[in-house]
Short mmCIF file of C-alpha atoms in Angstrom, two decimals:
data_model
loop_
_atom_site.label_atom_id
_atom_site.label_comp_id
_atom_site.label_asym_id
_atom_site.label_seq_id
_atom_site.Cartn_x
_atom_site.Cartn_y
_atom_site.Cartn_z
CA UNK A 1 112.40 89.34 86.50
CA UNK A 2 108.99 88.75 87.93
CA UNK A 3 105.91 87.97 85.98
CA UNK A 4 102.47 88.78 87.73
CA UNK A 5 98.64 88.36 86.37
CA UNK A 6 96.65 91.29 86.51
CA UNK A 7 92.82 91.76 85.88
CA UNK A 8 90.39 94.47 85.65
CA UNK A 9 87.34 93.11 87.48
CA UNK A 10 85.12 96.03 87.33
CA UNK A 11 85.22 95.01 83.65
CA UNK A 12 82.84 91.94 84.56
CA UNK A 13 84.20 89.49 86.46
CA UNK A 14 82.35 86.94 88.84
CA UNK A 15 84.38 85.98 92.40
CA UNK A 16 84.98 82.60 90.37
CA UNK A 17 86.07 84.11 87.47
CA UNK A 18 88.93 85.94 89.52
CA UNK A 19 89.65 82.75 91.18
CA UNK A 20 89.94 80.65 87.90
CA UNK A 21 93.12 83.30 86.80
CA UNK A 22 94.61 83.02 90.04
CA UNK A 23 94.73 79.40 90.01
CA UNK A 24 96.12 79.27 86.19
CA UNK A 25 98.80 82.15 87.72
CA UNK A 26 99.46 79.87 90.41
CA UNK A 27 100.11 76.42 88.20
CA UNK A 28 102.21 78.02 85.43
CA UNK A 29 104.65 79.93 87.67
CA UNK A 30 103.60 83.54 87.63
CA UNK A 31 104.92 85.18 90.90
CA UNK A 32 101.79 86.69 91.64
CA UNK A 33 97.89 87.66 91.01
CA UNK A 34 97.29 91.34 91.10
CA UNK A 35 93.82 92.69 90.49
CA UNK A 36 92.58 96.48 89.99
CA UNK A 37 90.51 98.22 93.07
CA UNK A 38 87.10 99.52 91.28
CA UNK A 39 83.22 99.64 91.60
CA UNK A 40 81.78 101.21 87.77
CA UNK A 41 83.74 100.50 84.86
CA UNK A 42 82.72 103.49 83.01
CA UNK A 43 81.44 101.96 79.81
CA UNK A 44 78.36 99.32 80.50
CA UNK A 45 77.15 97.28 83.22
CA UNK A 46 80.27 95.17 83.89
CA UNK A 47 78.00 92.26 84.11
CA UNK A 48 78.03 90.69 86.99
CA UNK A 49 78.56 93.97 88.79
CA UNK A 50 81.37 94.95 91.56
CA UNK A 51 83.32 92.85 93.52
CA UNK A 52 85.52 94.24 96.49
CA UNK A 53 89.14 94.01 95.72
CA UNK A 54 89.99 92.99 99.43
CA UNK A 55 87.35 90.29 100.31
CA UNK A 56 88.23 88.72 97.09
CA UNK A 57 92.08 88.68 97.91
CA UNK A 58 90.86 87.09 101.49
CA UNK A 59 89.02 84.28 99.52
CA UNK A 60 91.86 83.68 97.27
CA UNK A 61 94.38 83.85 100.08
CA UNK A 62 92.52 80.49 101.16
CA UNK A 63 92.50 78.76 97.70
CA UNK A 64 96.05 79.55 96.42
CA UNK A 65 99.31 78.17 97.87
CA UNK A 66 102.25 80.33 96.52
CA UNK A 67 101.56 83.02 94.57
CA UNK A 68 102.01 86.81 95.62
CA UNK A 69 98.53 88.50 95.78
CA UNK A 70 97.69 92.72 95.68
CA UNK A 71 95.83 95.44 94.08
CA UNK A 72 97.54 97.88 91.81
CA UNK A 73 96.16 99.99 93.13
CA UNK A 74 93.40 100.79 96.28
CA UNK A 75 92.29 104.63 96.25
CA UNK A 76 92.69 105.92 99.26
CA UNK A 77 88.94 107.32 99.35
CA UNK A 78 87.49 103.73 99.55
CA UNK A 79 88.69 102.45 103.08
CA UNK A 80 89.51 104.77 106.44
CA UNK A 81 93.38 103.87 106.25
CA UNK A 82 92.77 102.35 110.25
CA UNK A 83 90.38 99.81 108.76
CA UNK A 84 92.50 99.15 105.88
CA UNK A 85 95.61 98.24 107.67
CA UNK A 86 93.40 95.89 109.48
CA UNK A 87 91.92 94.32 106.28
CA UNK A 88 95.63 94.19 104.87
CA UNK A 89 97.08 92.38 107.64
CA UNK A 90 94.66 89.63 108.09
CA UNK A 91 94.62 89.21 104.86
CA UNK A 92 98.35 88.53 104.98
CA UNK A 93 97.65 86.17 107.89
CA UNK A 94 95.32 84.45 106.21
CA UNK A 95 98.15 83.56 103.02
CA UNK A 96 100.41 82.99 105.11
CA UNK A 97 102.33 86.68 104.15
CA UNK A 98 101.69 86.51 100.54
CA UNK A 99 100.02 89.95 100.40
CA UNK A 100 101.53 93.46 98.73
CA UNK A 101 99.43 96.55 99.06
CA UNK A 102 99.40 99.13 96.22
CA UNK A 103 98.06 102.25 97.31
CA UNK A 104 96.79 105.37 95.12
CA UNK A 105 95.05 108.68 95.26
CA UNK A 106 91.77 107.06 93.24
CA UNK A 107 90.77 109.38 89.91
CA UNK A 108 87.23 108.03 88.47
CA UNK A 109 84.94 110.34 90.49
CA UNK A 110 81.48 108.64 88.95
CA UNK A 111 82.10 104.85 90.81
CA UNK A 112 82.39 107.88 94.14
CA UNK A 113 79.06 109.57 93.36
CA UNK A 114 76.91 105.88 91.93
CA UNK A 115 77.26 104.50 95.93
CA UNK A 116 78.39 107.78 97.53
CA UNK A 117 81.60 107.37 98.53
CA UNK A 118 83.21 111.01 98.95
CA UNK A 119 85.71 112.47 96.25
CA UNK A 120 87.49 115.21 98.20
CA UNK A 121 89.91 117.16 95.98
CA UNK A 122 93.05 116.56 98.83
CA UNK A 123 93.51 113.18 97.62
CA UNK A 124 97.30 113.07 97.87
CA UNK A 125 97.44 114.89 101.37
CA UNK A 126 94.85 111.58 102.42
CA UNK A 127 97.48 109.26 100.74
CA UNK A 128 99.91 110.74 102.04
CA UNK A 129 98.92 110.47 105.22
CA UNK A 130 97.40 107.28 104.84
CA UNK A 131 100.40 105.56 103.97
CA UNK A 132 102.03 106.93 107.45
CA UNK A 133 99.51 105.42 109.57
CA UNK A 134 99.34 102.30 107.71
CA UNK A 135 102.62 101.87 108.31
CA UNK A 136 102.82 103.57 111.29
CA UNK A 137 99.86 100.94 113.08
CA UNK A 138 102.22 97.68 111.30
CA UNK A 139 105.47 98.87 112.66
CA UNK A 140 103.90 100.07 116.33
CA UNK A 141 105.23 97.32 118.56
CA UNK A 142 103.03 94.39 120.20
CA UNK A 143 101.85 96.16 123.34
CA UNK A 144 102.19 100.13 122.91
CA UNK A 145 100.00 102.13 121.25
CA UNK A 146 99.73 103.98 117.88
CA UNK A 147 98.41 107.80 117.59
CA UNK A 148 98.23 110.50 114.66
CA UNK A 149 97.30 113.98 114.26
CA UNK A 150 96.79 115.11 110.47
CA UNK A 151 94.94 117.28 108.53
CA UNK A 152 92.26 114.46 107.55
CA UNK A 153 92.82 111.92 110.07
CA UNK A 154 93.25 111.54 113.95
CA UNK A 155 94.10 108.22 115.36
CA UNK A 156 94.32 107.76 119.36
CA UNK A 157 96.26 105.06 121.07
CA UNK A 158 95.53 102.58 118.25
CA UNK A 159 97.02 99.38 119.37
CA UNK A 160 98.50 98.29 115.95
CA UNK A 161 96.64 95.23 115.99
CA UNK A 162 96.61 92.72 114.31
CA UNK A 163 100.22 92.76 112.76
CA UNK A 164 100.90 91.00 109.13
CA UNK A 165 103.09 88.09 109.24
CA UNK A 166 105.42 89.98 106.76
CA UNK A 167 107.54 92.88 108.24
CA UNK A 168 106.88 94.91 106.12
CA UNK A 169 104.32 94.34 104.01
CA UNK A 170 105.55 95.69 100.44
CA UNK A 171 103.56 98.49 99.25
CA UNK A 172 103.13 99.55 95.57
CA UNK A 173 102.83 103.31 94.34
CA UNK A 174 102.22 104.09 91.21
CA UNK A 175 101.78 107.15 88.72
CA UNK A 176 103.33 109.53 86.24
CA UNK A 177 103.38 112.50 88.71
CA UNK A 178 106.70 114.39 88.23
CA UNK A 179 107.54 115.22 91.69
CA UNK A 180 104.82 114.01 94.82
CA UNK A 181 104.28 110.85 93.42
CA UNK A 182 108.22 109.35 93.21
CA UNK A 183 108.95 111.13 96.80
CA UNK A 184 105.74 109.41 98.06
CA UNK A 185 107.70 106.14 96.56
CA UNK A 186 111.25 107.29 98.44
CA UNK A 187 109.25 107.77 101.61
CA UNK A 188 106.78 104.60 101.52
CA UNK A 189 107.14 101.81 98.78
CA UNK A 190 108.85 99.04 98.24
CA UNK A 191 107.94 99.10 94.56
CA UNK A 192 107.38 102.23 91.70
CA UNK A 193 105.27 101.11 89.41
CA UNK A 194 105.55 103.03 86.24
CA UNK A 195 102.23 102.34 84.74
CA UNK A 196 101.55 101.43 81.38
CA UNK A 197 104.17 103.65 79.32
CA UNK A 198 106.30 104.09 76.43
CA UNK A 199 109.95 103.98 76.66
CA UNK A 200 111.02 107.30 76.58
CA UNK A 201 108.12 107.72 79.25
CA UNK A 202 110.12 104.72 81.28
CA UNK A 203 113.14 106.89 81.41
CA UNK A 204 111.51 110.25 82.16
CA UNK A 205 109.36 108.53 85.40
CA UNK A 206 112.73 106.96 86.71
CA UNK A 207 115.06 110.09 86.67
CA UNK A 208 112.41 111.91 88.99
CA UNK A 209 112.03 108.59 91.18
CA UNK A 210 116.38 108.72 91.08
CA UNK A 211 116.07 112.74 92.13
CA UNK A 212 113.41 111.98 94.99
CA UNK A 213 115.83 109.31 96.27
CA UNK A 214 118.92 111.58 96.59
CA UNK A 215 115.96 114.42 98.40
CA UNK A 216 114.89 112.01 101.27
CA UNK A 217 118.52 110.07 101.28
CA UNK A 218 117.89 106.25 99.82
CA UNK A 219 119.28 104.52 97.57
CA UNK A 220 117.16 104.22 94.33
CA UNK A 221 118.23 100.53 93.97
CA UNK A 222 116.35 99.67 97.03
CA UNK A 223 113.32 100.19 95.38
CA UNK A 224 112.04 97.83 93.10
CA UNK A 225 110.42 98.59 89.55
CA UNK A 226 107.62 97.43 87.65
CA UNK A 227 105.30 98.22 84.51
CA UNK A 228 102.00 97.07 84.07
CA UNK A 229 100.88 96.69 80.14
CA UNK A 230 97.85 95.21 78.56
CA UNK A 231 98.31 91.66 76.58
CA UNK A 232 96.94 90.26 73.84
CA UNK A 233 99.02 87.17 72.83
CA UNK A 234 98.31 84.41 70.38
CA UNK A 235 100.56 81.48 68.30
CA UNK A 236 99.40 83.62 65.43
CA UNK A 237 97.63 86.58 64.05
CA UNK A 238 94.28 85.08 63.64
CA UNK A 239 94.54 84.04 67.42
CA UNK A 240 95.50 88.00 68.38
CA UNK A 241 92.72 89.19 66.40
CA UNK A 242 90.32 86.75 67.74
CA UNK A 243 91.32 88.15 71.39
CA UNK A 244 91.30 91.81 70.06
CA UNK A 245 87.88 91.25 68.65
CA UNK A 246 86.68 90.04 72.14
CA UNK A 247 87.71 93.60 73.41
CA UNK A 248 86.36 95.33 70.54
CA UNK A 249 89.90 96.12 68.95
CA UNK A 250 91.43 95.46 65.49
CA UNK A 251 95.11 94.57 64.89
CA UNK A 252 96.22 97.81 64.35
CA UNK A 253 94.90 98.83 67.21
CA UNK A 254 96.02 96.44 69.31
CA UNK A 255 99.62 95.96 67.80
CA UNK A 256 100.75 100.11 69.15
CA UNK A 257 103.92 100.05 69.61
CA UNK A 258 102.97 99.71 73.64
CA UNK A 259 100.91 97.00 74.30
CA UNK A 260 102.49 93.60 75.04
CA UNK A 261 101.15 91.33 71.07
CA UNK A 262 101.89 88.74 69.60
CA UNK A 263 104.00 85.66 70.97
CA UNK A 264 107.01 84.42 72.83
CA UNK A 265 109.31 86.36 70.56
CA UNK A 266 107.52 89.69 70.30
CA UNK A 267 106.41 90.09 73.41
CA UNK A 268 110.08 88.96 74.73
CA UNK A 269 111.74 91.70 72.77
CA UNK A 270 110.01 94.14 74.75
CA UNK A 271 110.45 92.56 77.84
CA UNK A 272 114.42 92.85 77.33
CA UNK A 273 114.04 96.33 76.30
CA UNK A 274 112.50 97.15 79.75
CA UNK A 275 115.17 95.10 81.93
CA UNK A 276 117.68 97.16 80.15
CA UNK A 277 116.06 100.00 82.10
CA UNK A 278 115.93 98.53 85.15
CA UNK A 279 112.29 97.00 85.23
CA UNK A 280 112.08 93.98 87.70
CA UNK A 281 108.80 93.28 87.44
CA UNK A 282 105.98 92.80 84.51
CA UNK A 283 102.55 92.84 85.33
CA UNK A 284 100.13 91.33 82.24
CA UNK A 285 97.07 93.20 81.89
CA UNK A 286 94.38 90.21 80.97
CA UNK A 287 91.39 92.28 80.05
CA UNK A 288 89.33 89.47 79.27
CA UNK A 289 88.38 88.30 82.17
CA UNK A 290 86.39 84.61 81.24
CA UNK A 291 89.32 84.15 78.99
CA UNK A 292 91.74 81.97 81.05
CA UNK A 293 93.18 80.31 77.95
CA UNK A 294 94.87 83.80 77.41
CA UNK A 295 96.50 83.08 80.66
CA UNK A 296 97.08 79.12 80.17
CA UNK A 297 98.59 80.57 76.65
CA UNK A 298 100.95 82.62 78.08
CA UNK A 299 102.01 80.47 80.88
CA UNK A 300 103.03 77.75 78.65
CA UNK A 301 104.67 79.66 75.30
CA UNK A 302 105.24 82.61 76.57
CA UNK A 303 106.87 82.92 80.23
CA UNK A 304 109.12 80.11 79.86
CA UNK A 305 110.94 82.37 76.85
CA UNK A 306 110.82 85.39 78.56
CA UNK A 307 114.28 86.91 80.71
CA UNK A 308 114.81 86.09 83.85
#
């Protein structure tokens, strides 16, 4: 099992707020630092305002050492998938092949209209076909050429430049869709994340990812899988009320039945009950994002009891 850190900037978070979670991931073992890909976060200001998902993972790239660093997951309407695999790549460079790409149609059409980034309804023809020619330009060999004809994007004689230091860099698709979305998975990823689900909900999304294996002919245990869930952890209940508070949550409302409360032993019961399913990899939703003691918390009582 794998244990990864993952924040919701467009929630209000400064460059050096980011950079303060990566760093805890990165001393108390998590495998990784995973951070959201938006620009509004639909409620207030988000004080102090966007940051872009890929220049930050470029600055962290330089201050981090080991951990695995991604988004989860870049809309496809942000970046011209030519420019993206370029981004990607030297951002892998630059960690020395630390970096995972999750990839996704994008949904919140107001962050689109406040800086006027188009919201075309094809969004999963442009993933799609964005995921071919990102992959297409990585795997083009050094000194040939890289073209593509689609629907929404033409590329001629690319030279597939620069290439990431990882061959291939993993990429992460994620979603509840019932029959695009897992054969988009079979076709591309190297990991199906499930999203933020119940169990019966975990069982459902994995018997269509099993049937759009068998479709496109691979094996379904090549591809690794992962849920992402929100956490709220404390040594007590006053603690996970205190941290539900800062969100604007009570207990109750907090403590679901799906979110990841409480500590090591609660929030490792759940954990076994999604490696019993297969899940290989757990991605903690920090929504607080000036609260790194949440992190430091759960790095030192919680991930040492979880499964591995």
């Amino acid at each position: 099992m794998e244990y990864c850190v993952f924040t919701e900037p467009h929630l209000g978070a400064s460059y050096d707020d980011q950079l303060a979670f990566a760093q805890a991931a990165e001393r108390h073992g998590f495998h990784g630092f995973f951070r959201s890909d938006h620009y509004l976060n639909g409620r207030d200001e988000g004080l102090p305002g966007p940051t872009d998902a890929w220049t930050t993972l470029a600055g962290l790239a330089r201050e981090t050492s080991r951990i695995r660093l991604g988004t989860l997951v870049s809309p496809v309407t942000f970046r011209h998938p030519g420019v993206l695999a370029i981004q990607v790549a030297q951002v892998d460079a630059m960690s020395g092949g630390r970096v995972e790409l999750g990839l996704g149609a994008g949904w919140f059409e107001r962050e689109h209209e406040a800086y006027g980034i188009p919201f075309p309804k094809n969004r999963f023809d442009l993933l799609e076909e964005q995921l071919q020619i990102v992959t297409g330009l990585w795997e083009t060999p050094v000194g040939q050429s890289y073209s593509f004809a689609g629907e929404n994007y033409v590329l001629v004689d690319a030279p597939g430049l620069p290439k990431p230091v990882q061959q291939p860099v993993p990429v992460i698709i994620g979603g509840a869709g019932r029959r695009r979305t897992p054969e988009l998975v079979a076709r591309f990823a190297r990991e199906y994340n499930v999203g933020f689900p119940t169990d019966a909900q975990i069982a459902e999304r994995l018997g269509n990812l099993h049937a759009a294996c068998e479709r496109v002919g691979r094996d379904p245990a090549t591809v690794r899988l992962s849920v992402a869930m929100s956490v709220i952890a404390g040594a007590d209940d006053a603690e996970v009320v205190r941290r539900a508070g800062r969100l604007g949550k009570t207990l109750d409302e907090v403590r679901d039945g799906v979110n990841l409360v409480g500590g090591p032993d609660e929030i490792g019961e759940r954990i076994e009950r999604w490696r019993s399913f297969g899940i290989e990899r757990v991605y903690f939703q920090f929504l607080d994002n000036q609260d790194v003691a949440h992190v430091d918390y759960v790095g030192e009582a919680v991930l040492p009891a979880l499964p591995r």
